[in-house]
Coordinates of C-alpha atoms in Angstrom, one line a residue:
M22 CA -9.6 16.3 33.4
Y23 CA -10.8 14.6 30.2
A24 CA -13.0 11.6 29.5
D25 CA -11.7 8.1 30.0
K26 CA -12.9 7.1 26.5
E27 CA -9.8 6.9 24.3
N28 CA -11.6 7.3 21.0
V29 CA -13.1 10.5 22.3
N30 CA -9.7 11.8 23.5
I31 CA -8.0 11.0 20.1
L32 CA -10.9 12.8 18.4
T33 CA -10.5 15.9 20.6
A34 CA -6.8 16.0 20.3
L35 CA -7.0 16.0 16.5
L36 CA -9.7 18.5 16.4
V37 CA -7.3 20.9 18.1
E38 CA -4.4 19.9 15.9
H39 CA -6.4 20.5 12.8
G40 CA -7.3 24.1 13.9
I41 CA -10.9 23.7 15.1
H42 CA -11.8 26.8 17.2
H43 CA -15.6 26.6 17.5
A44 CA -18.1 23.8 18.4
V45 CA -21.9 24.0 18.5
V46 CA -23.0 21.5 21.1
C47 CA -26.4 20.0 21.7
P48 CA -27.6 18.4 25.0
G49 CA -27.6 14.7 25.5
S50 CA -26.2 11.9 27.6
R51 CA -24.5 9.8 25.0
N52 CA -22.5 12.7 23.7
A53 CA -21.7 14.1 27.1
P54 CA -18.1 12.7 27.1
I55 CA -17.5 14.5 23.8
V56 CA -19.1 17.8 25.0
H57 CA -17.1 17.6 28.2
N58 CA -13.8 17.3 26.3
L59 CA -14.7 20.1 23.9
N60 CA -15.4 22.3 26.9
E61 CA -12.2 21.3 28.7
T62 CA -9.8 22.2 25.9
P63 CA -8.9 25.9 25.9
A64 CA -8.5 25.8 22.1
I65 CA -12.2 25.3 21.4
S66 CA -15.1 27.6 22.2
C67 CA -18.4 25.8 22.8
H68 CA -21.8 27.3 21.8
P69 CA -24.9 25.5 23.2
V70 CA -28.0 25.1 21.0
T71 CA -30.8 22.7 22.1
D72 CA -32.6 22.2 18.7
E73 CA -30.3 20.0 16.5
R74 CA -31.9 21.3 13.3
S75 CA -31.1 24.8 14.3
A76 CA -27.7 23.9 15.7
G77 CA -26.7 22.7 12.2
F78 CA -27.4 26.1 10.7
Y79 CA -25.7 27.9 13.7
A80 CA -22.6 25.9 12.8
L81 CA -23.1 26.7 9.1
G82 CA -23.2 30.4 9.9
M83 CA -20.1 30.3 12.0
A84 CA -18.2 28.4 9.3
L85 CA -19.3 31.0 6.7
A86 CA -18.2 33.9 9.0
T87 CA -14.8 32.4 9.9
G88 CA -14.0 30.4 6.8
E89 CA -12.9 27.6 9.1
P90 CA -14.4 24.2 9.9
V91 CA -16.9 24.3 12.8
V92 CA -18.0 21.3 14.8
V93 CA -21.6 20.5 15.5
C94 CA -21.9 17.8 18.1
V95 CA -25.1 15.8 18.8
T96 CA -26.2 12.8 20.8
S97 CA -27.3 9.4 19.4
G98 CA -30.5 8.5 17.6
T99 CA -32.7 10.9 15.6
A100 CA -30.7 13.8 16.9
L101 CA -28.3 13.1 14.0
L102 CA -31.1 13.0 11.4
N103 CA -32.1 16.5 12.4
L104 CA -28.9 17.8 10.9
V105 CA -29.7 16.7 7.4
P106 CA -31.0 20.1 6.1
A107 CA -28.0 22.1 7.3
V108 CA -25.5 19.4 6.2
A109 CA -27.1 19.3 2.7
E110 CA -26.8 23.1 2.5
A111 CA -23.2 23.0 3.6
F112 CA -22.5 20.3 1.0
Y113 CA -23.8 22.3 -1.9
Q114 CA -22.3 25.6 -0.7
Q115 CA -19.0 23.8 0.0
V116 CA -18.9 24.9 3.6
P117 CA -16.6 23.0 6.1
L118 CA -18.7 21.5 8.8
V119 CA -17.6 18.7 11.1
V120 CA -20.6 16.6 12.3
V121 CA -19.7 14.7 15.4
S122 CA -22.3 12.3 16.5
A123 CA -22.3 10.0 19.6
D124 CA -23.6 6.5 19.0
R125 CA -24.6 3.4 20.9
P126 CA -22.5 0.2 20.5
K127 CA -23.5 -1.6 17.3
R128 CA -24.6 -4.7 19.2
W129 CA -27.7 -2.8 20.3
I130 CA -29.0 -1.7 16.9
G131 CA -32.4 -3.2 16.2
Q132 CA -32.8 -4.5 19.8
L133 CA -35.4 -2.1 21.0
D134 CA -32.8 0.0 22.8
G135 CA -33.5 3.7 23.1
Q136 CA -32.0 6.3 20.7
T137 CA -30.5 3.5 18.6
L138 CA -30.5 3.4 14.9
P139 CA -27.9 2.9 12.1
Q140 CA -25.9 6.1 12.1
D141 CA -22.6 5.4 10.3
D142 CA -23.8 6.4 6.8
A143 CA -26.9 8.4 7.7
L144 CA -25.4 11.5 6.0
Q145 CA -23.6 9.7 3.3
A146 CA -25.2 11.6 0.3
W147 CA -24.3 15.0 1.7
V148 CA -20.8 14.7 3.2
R149 CA -17.3 14.5 1.6
K150 CA -16.3 11.8 4.1
A151 CA -18.0 9.7 6.7
V152 CA -16.1 7.6 9.3
A153 CA -17.1 5.5 12.2
L154 CA -14.5 5.3 15.0
P155 CA -13.8 2.0 16.8
L156 CA -15.6 1.6 20.1
Y157 CA -12.4 0.5 22.0
V158 CA -8.9 1.7 21.4
D159 CA -6.9 -0.6 23.6
K160 CA -4.4 -2.0 21.1
E161 CA -1.8 -0.2 19.0
E162 CA -3.4 -1.1 15.7
E163 CA -6.8 0.1 16.9
R164 CA -5.2 3.4 18.0
W165 CA -3.6 3.8 14.6
Y166 CA -7.0 3.1 12.9
C167 CA -8.8 5.6 15.0
N168 CA -6.2 8.2 14.4
R169 CA -6.2 7.6 10.7
L170 CA -10.0 7.8 10.4
V171 CA -10.2 11.1 12.2
N172 CA -7.3 12.5 10.1
E173 CA -9.0 11.4 6.9
A174 CA -12.3 13.0 7.8
L175 CA -10.8 16.3 9.0
M176 CA -8.6 16.6 5.9
E177 CA -11.7 16.3 3.7
T178 CA -13.3 19.4 5.1
G179 CA -10.7 21.4 3.1
G180 CA -10.7 23.9 5.9
R181 CA -8.5 27.0 5.8
N182 CA -4.9 26.1 6.6
K183 CA -1.5 26.5 5.0
W184 CA -1.3 22.9 4.0
D185 CA -4.6 22.6 2.1
S186 CA -5.4 26.1 0.8
N187 CA -7.0 25.2 -2.5
A188 CA -8.9 22.0 -1.5
V189 CA -12.6 21.6 -2.1
K190 CA -14.5 22.4 1.1
G191 CA -17.5 20.6 2.5
P192 CA -19.0 18.8 5.5
V193 CA -17.8 15.5 7.0
H194 CA -19.3 13.1 9.5
I195 CA -17.5 11.4 12.4
N196 CA -19.6 8.8 14.3
V197 CA -18.3 8.0 17.7
P198 CA -19.7 4.9 19.5
I199 CA -19.5 5.2 23.3
D200 CA -20.1 2.5 25.8
E201 CA -21.3 3.0 29.4
P202 CA -20.2 4.2 31.9
L203 CA -20.5 7.6 30.3
F204 CA -19.6 10.1 33.0
S205 CA -16.1 9.2 34.1
F206 CA -13.6 12.0 33.5
T207 CA -10.2 10.8 34.8
S208 CA -7.7 11.4 32.0
P209 CA -5.3 14.2 33.0
Q210 CA -4.5 15.3 29.5
L211 CA -5.2 14.6 25.9
P212 CA -2.9 12.2 24.0
E213 CA -0.3 13.5 21.6
E214 CA -1.7 12.5 18.2
R215 CA -0.1 12.2 14.8
V216 CA -1.5 14.8 12.3
I217 CA -1.6 13.9 8.6
R218 CA -1.2 17.0 6.4
K219 CA -2.9 16.8 3.0
H220 CA -1.4 18.9 0.2
A221 CA -4.0 19.6 -2.5
G222 CA -2.9 23.0 -3.7
T223 CA -0.9 23.8 -6.8
Q224 CA 1.2 20.8 -7.7
E225 CA 4.3 22.9 -8.4
G226 CA 4.2 24.3 -4.8
D227 CA 3.5 20.9 -3.3
Y228 CA 6.4 19.3 -5.1
R229 CA 8.7 22.1 -4.1
L230 CA 7.8 21.3 -0.4
L231 CA 8.3 17.6 -1.0
A232 CA 11.7 18.2 -2.7
E233 CA 12.8 20.4 0.2
M234 CA 11.8 17.7 2.7
M235 CA 13.8 15.2 0.7
G236 CA 16.8 17.5 0.4
K237 CA 17.0 17.9 4.2
A238 CA 17.1 14.1 4.8
E239 CA 20.4 12.5 5.7
R240 CA 18.9 9.0 5.3
L241 CA 16.4 9.2 2.5
M242 CA 14.5 6.1 1.3
V243 CA 12.2 6.3 -1.7
V244 CA 9.7 3.4 -1.9
V245 CA 7.9 2.7 -5.2
G246 CA 4.9 0.4 -5.1
Q247 CA 3.0 -0.9 -8.0
N248 CA 3.3 1.7 -10.7
E249 CA 3.1 2.4 -14.4
A250 CA 6.3 2.5 -16.3
V251 CA 8.1 5.9 -16.2
G252 CA 10.6 7.6 -18.4
Q253 CA 13.7 9.7 -17.4
W254 CA 14.2 7.6 -14.3
E255 CA 17.8 6.6 -14.9
S256 CA 18.9 10.2 -15.6
F257 CA 17.9 11.1 -12.0
V258 CA 19.1 8.0 -10.1
R259 CA 22.5 8.0 -11.8
K260 CA 23.4 11.5 -10.5
P261 CA 24.6 11.4 -6.9
E262 CA 24.0 15.1 -6.6
S263 CA 20.3 14.7 -7.4
L264 CA 17.5 14.0 -4.8
L265 CA 16.9 10.5 -6.2
G266 CA 20.6 9.8 -6.7
R267 CA 21.2 10.3 -3.0
A268 CA 18.2 8.1 -2.0
V269 CA 17.9 4.5 -1.3
I270 CA 15.5 3.3 -4.0
V271 CA 13.3 0.4 -2.8
A272 CA 11.3 -1.1 -5.6
E273 CA 9.8 -4.5 -6.4
S274 CA 9.1 -5.9 -9.9
L275 CA 5.6 -4.3 -9.9
A276 CA 7.2 -0.8 -9.7
C277 CA 8.0 -1.2 -13.4
L278 CA 11.2 1.0 -13.1
P279 CA 13.6 1.1 -16.0
T280 CA 16.4 0.2 -13.6
G281 CA 14.5 -2.9 -12.4
P282 CA 13.7 -4.1 -8.9
V283 CA 16.1 -4.4 -6.0
P284 CA 16.4 -7.5 -3.8
V285 CA 14.9 -5.7 -0.8
E286 CA 13.3 -8.7 0.9
E287 CA 16.6 -10.6 0.8
A288 CA 18.5 -7.6 2.1
L289 CA 16.1 -7.3 5.0
S290 CA 16.7 -11.0 5.8
L291 CA 20.4 -10.2 5.8
I292 CA 20.5 -7.0 7.9
G293 CA 18.1 -8.1 10.6
D294 CA 17.6 -5.3 13.1
D295 CA 20.7 -3.3 12.2
K296 CA 19.8 0.3 13.0
R297 CA 22.2 1.7 10.5
Y298 CA 19.7 0.9 7.8
R299 CA 16.9 2.9 9.2
P300 CA 15.8 6.0 7.2
D301 CA 15.0 9.3 8.6
T302 CA 12.7 10.2 5.7
I303 CA 10.5 7.9 3.6
V304 CA 8.8 9.0 0.4
Y305 CA 6.3 6.5 -1.0
F306 CA 5.1 6.6 -4.6
G307 CA 2.6 4.3 -6.3
G308 CA 0.4 1.4 -5.1
T309 CA 0.7 -1.9 -3.3
L310 CA 3.8 -3.8 -2.2
V311 CA 4.0 -7.6 -2.3
S312 CA 6.5 -8.2 0.4
K313 CA 5.1 -8.6 3.9
R314 CA 8.6 -8.4 5.3
L315 CA 9.1 -5.0 3.6
K316 CA 5.8 -3.7 5.0
R317 CA 6.8 -4.8 8.5
F318 CA 10.1 -3.1 8.2
L319 CA 8.6 0.2 7.0
R320 CA 6.0 0.1 9.8
K321 CA 8.8 -0.4 12.4
V322 CA 11.3 2.2 11.2
S323 CA 8.8 4.9 10.2
E324 CA 7.8 5.7 13.7
N325 CA 10.7 8.0 14.1
A326 CA 10.9 9.1 10.5
L327 CA 9.2 11.7 8.3
V328 CA 6.8 9.9 6.1
C329 CA 5.4 11.3 2.8
M330 CA 3.1 9.6 0.3
V331 CA 2.4 10.7 -3.2
C332 CA -0.7 9.2 -4.9
P333 CA -2.9 10.3 -7.8
D334 CA -6.2 10.6 -6.0
G335 CA -5.0 12.0 -2.7
M336 CA -6.6 9.2 -0.7
V337 CA -5.0 8.1 2.5
R338 CA -3.2 4.8 2.1
D339 CA -1.1 4.6 5.2
V340 CA 1.1 1.6 4.4
T341 CA 3.7 2.6 7.0
M342 CA 1.1 3.3 9.7
H343 CA 3.0 6.6 10.4
L344 CA 2.1 8.8 7.4
D345 CA 2.8 12.6 8.0
H346 CA 2.3 14.3 4.6
L347 CA 0.0 13.3 1.8
F348 CA 0.6 14.7 -1.7
T349 CA -1.6 14.4 -4.8
G350 CA 0.4 13.4 -7.8
N351 CA 2.5 10.5 -9.1
L352 CA 6.1 9.5 -9.8
E353 CA 6.1 10.6 -13.4
S354 CA 4.8 14.1 -12.7
F355 CA 7.3 14.5 -9.8
L356 CA 10.1 13.6 -12.3
H357 CA 8.8 16.2 -14.7
Y358 CA 9.0 18.7 -11.8
L359 CA 12.6 17.7 -11.0
E360 CA 13.5 18.1 -14.7
K361 CA 12.3 21.7 -14.6
N362 CA 13.6 22.6 -11.2
D363 CA 17.1 22.1 -9.9
H364 CA 17.3 20.6 -6.4
S365 CA 20.8 19.3 -6.7
D366 CA 23.1 19.1 -3.7
S367 CA 25.9 21.7 -3.8
S368 CA 28.4 19.2 -2.3
D369 CA 31.6 18.4 -4.2
Y370 CA 31.0 15.2 -6.2
S371 CA 34.1 15.5 -8.4
G372 CA 35.5 12.1 -9.3
L373 CA 32.1 10.4 -8.7
S374 CA 30.4 10.2 -12.1
D375 CA 28.0 7.4 -11.3
S376 CA 26.1 6.7 -8.1
S377 CA 26.8 2.9 -8.6
D378 CA 30.5 3.5 -7.8
Y379 CA 30.5 2.0 -4.2
A380 CA 34.3 2.3 -3.9
L381 CA 34.3 6.0 -2.9
P382 CA 36.4 5.9 0.4
S383 CA 34.5 8.7 2.2
P384 CA 31.2 9.5 0.5
P385 CA 29.4 12.8 1.4
K386 CA 27.0 12.4 4.4
S387 CA 23.9 12.5 2.2
L388 CA 25.2 9.6 0.2
A389 CA 26.6 7.3 2.9
F390 CA 23.2 5.9 3.8
S391 CA 22.5 5.2 0.1
F392 CA 25.9 3.5 -0.4
L393 CA 25.3 1.3 2.7
W394 CA 22.1 -0.1 1.1
R395 CA 23.5 -0.4 -2.4
E396 CA 26.5 -2.4 -1.2
T397 CA 24.1 -4.6 0.7
F398 CA 21.9 -5.1 -2.4
Q399 CA 25.1 -6.1 -4.4
K400 CA 26.1 -8.5 -1.7
V401 CA 22.6 -10.0 -1.8
R402 CA 22.8 -10.4 -5.6
D403 CA 26.2 -12.1 -5.4
M404 CA 24.9 -14.6 -2.8
A405 CA 21.7 -15.2 -4.7
D406 CA 23.7 -16.0 -7.9
E407 CA 25.3 -18.8 -6.0
Y408 CA 22.1 -20.4 -4.8
L409 CA 20.9 -23.4 -6.8
P410 CA 17.4 -24.4 -5.9
V411 CA 16.2 -28.0 -6.2
Y412 CA 13.7 -28.8 -8.9
S413 CA 10.8 -26.6 -7.9
Q414 CA 8.6 -23.7 -9.0
M415 CA 11.4 -21.4 -8.0
A416 CA 14.0 -23.2 -10.2
V417 CA 11.6 -23.2 -13.1
V418 CA 10.8 -19.4 -12.8
E419 CA 14.5 -18.6 -12.5
Y420 CA 15.3 -20.5 -15.7
F421 CA 12.3 -18.9 -17.5
E422 CA 13.6 -15.4 -16.5
Q423 CA 17.2 -16.2 -17.5
Q424 CA 16.1 -17.4 -21.0
L425 CA 13.8 -14.4 -21.4
E426 CA 16.8 -12.1 -21.2
D427 CA 18.1 -13.5 -24.6
M428 CA 14.8 -12.8 -26.4
E429 CA 15.1 -10.0 -28.9
Y430 CA 11.4 -9.5 -29.5
G431 CA 9.0 -7.2 -27.5
F432 CA 7.2 -8.9 -24.6
D433 CA 5.1 -8.3 -21.6
V434 CA 5.0 -10.7 -18.6
H435 CA 1.9 -11.1 -16.3
Y436 CA 2.4 -12.9 -13.0
A437 CA -0.6 -14.2 -11.1
N438 CA -1.1 -13.5 -7.4
S439 CA 0.1 -15.7 -4.5
A440 CA 3.3 -17.7 -5.0
A441 CA 3.8 -16.7 -8.6
V442 CA 4.2 -12.9 -8.0
R443 CA 6.5 -13.6 -5.0
L444 CA 8.8 -15.5 -7.4
A445 CA 8.7 -12.6 -9.7
N446 CA 10.0 -10.4 -6.9
I447 CA 13.1 -12.7 -6.7
H448 CA 13.8 -13.4 -10.4
A449 CA 12.0 -10.9 -12.7
W450 CA 14.4 -8.2 -14.1
H451 CA 11.7 -6.4 -16.1
P452 CA 8.4 -4.6 -15.4
V453 CA 5.7 -7.0 -14.3
W454 CA 1.9 -6.9 -14.7
C455 CA -0.2 -8.2 -11.9
N456 CA -3.8 -7.9 -10.6
R457 CA -2.4 -6.6 -7.3
G458 CA -4.9 -3.9 -6.5
V459 CA -7.1 -6.3 -4.5
N460 CA -4.8 -9.3 -4.7
G461 CA -7.4 -11.9 -5.7
I462 CA -6.5 -15.1 -7.4
E463 CA -9.4 -14.8 -9.9
G464 CA -8.9 -13.1 -13.3
S465 CA -5.1 -13.2 -13.7
L466 CA -5.3 -15.4 -16.8
S467 CA -8.2 -13.4 -18.3
T468 CA -6.3 -10.2 -17.8
A469 CA -3.2 -11.6 -19.6
A470 CA -5.4 -13.0 -22.3
G471 CA -7.2 -9.7 -22.9
F472 CA -3.9 -7.9 -22.9
S473 CA -2.6 -10.3 -25.6
V474 CA -5.6 -9.7 -27.9
V475 CA -4.7 -6.1 -28.4
S476 CA -0.9 -6.3 -28.2
D477 CA 1.6 -7.1 -30.9
N478 CA 4.1 -8.3 -28.2
M479 CA 4.6 -11.8 -26.9
V480 CA 2.5 -12.0 -23.7
F481 CA 3.5 -14.4 -21.0
C482 CA 1.4 -15.4 -18.0
V483 CA 3.1 -17.2 -15.1
I484 CA 0.4 -18.6 -13.0
G485 CA -0.3 -21.1 -10.2
D486 CA -2.7 -24.0 -10.4
L487 CA -5.5 -22.7 -8.3
S488 CA -5.5 -19.4 -10.1
F489 CA -5.4 -21.1 -13.5
F490 CA -8.2 -23.6 -12.9
Y491 CA -10.4 -20.9 -11.3
D492 CA -10.0 -18.8 -14.4
Q493 CA -9.8 -21.5 -17.1
N494 CA -12.6 -19.9 -19.1
A495 CA -10.1 -17.3 -20.2
L496 CA -9.0 -19.8 -22.8
W497 CA -12.6 -20.2 -24.1
N498 CA -12.1 -17.4 -26.7
Q499 CA -11.6 -17.6 -30.4
N500 CA -9.8 -14.2 -30.5
L501 CA -6.7 -15.6 -28.8
R502 CA -3.6 -15.8 -30.9
G503 CA -0.2 -17.4 -30.7
N504 CA 1.3 -14.4 -28.9
L505 CA -0.2 -15.7 -25.6
R506 CA 2.1 -18.1 -23.7
I507 CA 1.3 -19.6 -20.3
L508 CA 3.7 -21.1 -17.8
L509 CA 1.4 -23.1 -15.4
L510 CA 3.0 -24.0 -12.1
N511 CA 1.1 -27.0 -10.8
N512 CA 1.9 -28.5 -7.4
G513 CA -1.5 -29.9 -6.8
K514 CA -2.5 -27.3 -4.1
G515 CA -2.2 -23.7 -2.9
G516 CA 1.4 -24.3 -2.0
I517 CA 1.8 -20.8 -0.4
F518 CA -0.2 -22.0 2.6
L519 CA 2.7 -24.3 3.5
S520 CA 4.7 -21.2 4.6
L521 CA 2.1 -20.1 7.2
P522 CA 3.3 -21.1 10.7
G523 CA 0.7 -22.9 12.7
L524 CA -1.5 -24.0 9.9
E525 CA 0.2 -27.4 9.8
Q526 CA -1.6 -28.2 13.1
S527 CA -5.0 -28.2 11.3
G528 CA -6.3 -31.4 9.8
A529 CA -8.2 -29.2 7.3
R530 CA -5.1 -27.7 5.8
D531 CA -4.3 -29.8 2.7
K532 CA -7.8 -30.8 1.5
L533 CA -9.8 -27.8 2.5
V534 CA -7.6 -24.7 3.1
M535 CA -5.0 -25.5 0.4
G536 CA -7.5 -26.8 -2.1
Q537 CA -5.6 -30.1 -2.8
H538 CA -6.4 -31.6 -6.2
Q539 CA -5.3 -33.8 -9.1
A540 CA -6.4 -31.6 -12.0
T541 CA -4.3 -31.1 -15.1
A542 CA -4.7 -28.5 -17.9
R543 CA -4.3 -31.0 -20.8
G544 CA -8.1 -31.4 -21.4
I545 CA -8.7 -27.7 -21.0
C546 CA -6.1 -27.0 -23.7
E547 CA -7.4 -29.6 -26.1
Q548 CA -11.0 -28.3 -25.9
N549 CA -9.9 -24.7 -26.5
D550 CA -7.3 -25.3 -29.2
V551 CA -4.4 -24.3 -27.0
G552 CA -1.0 -26.0 -27.5
Y553 CA 0.0 -28.2 -24.5
L554 CA 3.4 -29.1 -23.2
K555 CA 4.2 -30.9 -20.0
A556 CA 7.2 -31.2 -17.7
V557 CA 7.8 -33.3 -14.6
N558 CA 11.6 -32.6 -14.1
M559 CA 14.1 -29.8 -14.7
E560 CA 15.3 -31.2 -18.0
E561 CA 11.8 -31.3 -19.4
A562 CA 11.0 -27.9 -17.9
K563 CA 14.0 -26.3 -19.7
M564 CA 13.0 -27.8 -23.0
G565 CA 9.4 -26.7 -22.5
I566 CA 10.4 -23.1 -21.6
V567 CA 12.6 -22.8 -24.7
A568 CA 9.6 -24.0 -26.8
L569 CA 7.4 -21.5 -25.0
L570 CA 9.7 -18.7 -25.9
V571 CA 10.6 -19.5 -29.5
E572 CA 8.0 -21.7 -31.2
E573 CA 5.8 -20.0 -33.7
R574 CA 2.1 -20.7 -33.2
Q575 CA -1.2 -19.4 -34.5
R576 CA -2.9 -20.2 -31.2
P577 CA -1.8 -19.9 -27.5
L578 CA 0.8 -22.3 -26.1
L579 CA 0.8 -23.6 -22.5
L580 CA 3.6 -25.4 -20.5
E581 CA 2.4 -27.2 -17.4
V582 CA 5.1 -27.8 -14.9
F583 CA 4.4 -30.4 -12.2
T584 CA 6.3 -29.9 -8.9
D585 CA 6.1 -31.1 -5.3
A586 CA 4.6 -28.5 -3.0
D587 CA 7.0 -29.5 -0.2
D588 CA 10.0 -29.0 -2.5
D589 CA 8.6 -25.6 -3.5
A590 CA 8.3 -24.5 0.0
K591 CA 11.7 -25.8 1.0
A592 CA 13.4 -24.1 -2.0
L593 CA 11.9 -20.7 -1.0
A594 CA 12.7 -21.2 2.7
D595 CA 16.3 -22.2 2.1
Y596 CA 16.8 -19.2 -0.2
F597 CA 15.8 -16.7 2.5
N598 CA 17.6 -18.7 5.3
L599 CA 20.7 -18.2 3.2
F600 CA 20.7 -14.5 4.0
A601 CA 19.4 -14.8 7.6
R602 CA 22.4 -17.1 8.4
K603 CA 24.8 -14.5 7.2
R604 CA 23.5 -11.4 8.8
T605 CA 25.9 -8.5 9.0

């Protein structure tokens, strides 16, 4: 029987799954549930050492002899600090140690409770990774968090295994808070835990494995988050026999793909819970996604799918909450790999010259899933073309993007966070710049302004009122030129908060939460020698947008469009309800 502490059981199960065979254990009461579990599992041999300072070096010697990670487990308090010399030695020798320390609940730190001190980062300078597990794991999200933290730590040991043969080795620290009662051992078995495999060997070999996984998929989905522009993309996605040609490509405007974004959020509103659209393999490239609906979909469908992520720094970013394989790299380097290595399907694709031909009566099995999604995307586009929003921010951005298509000069478009970038996901047909790494409202205008100073292109910034007024000092700069154009969407408040169910019940919503105001940009523009245009209806907005696009100026030009926040919210809600009402 195992301990009844679920964080301890998750830890034990993953130690086994990551190939731990030896543990040096020190006496103590707080770590007793951990030591009990280590002793119970047949996969791990326990070696008792009383002196923690000596125990650390015992574990170091075992790791040197075996070439594998070795656990050293101590109780709470100063016991952990006694490991510093051995952990420091392991760090500089690059030896894989796994320090597991029991801890008291954080509420007792500094309260004169015995063997209690801040332990989470006590070894920070000498470990490759330090994690503190949650005290209670009684909810699904907490279980995922605990699982992810243990996986992250154990991957960073770089221990000897077929997945991570060339990784840098070193010690890690896993701190485990345990509440009383300590000595209840009632769990009949360890839980089955997801193992994240990190691939940090030669990129050629890793990409070969990734390509093989993709090639075996019958329902392959490739998700591209925020990303730098890549070349050669179309030559791969237009070939139905290629890996990407057989995949469903899910990309927002921030993905910066040459083929542009797909209307995935609208498609998800249309298909509802139709199981035909669920992938069996998901490969995620790049950074963040804007759409919450898309993230919810991925988290729901990925539970029974193989999930791979490719990111430049090899850090775990488990967007789907079901990550299986982590690859170090990026989309462009993977495309270069595909260019040099043929992973084409051997099926007969005669008569199908372009993967956009949805009329194929009986597509090969590997393409049927892709066709299903692409037909849905086309249906969504047809429905969206028929939607005419009332005068609103949505209508203004739609017109701006439509007119931008006719411009023959080079341009870059920056969208600010919040409502603006969500409108970009609907209407932008080109790569979009956005401060989406952390998703703050500050600095969007300054980023676009700085971009314009060193660019010969026209630089547009589409921005909401709170973001603009927060960052108005971006215009206090004599280096700005006429290539900076600003479309300011002013509805007198943070209108996106109108879409949050339940917030309407709060009397603090409009004035305090939404930042309601009566500010205008006219004075800011006058004092900073920025051209100013104003629009209060669609006719004025259209004229202002044309001026924004074609007028020649020596200094920046700003169009401030005033709309009603309720109309803005209604236009967006009606748009997505259009698809929800016509679900397949």
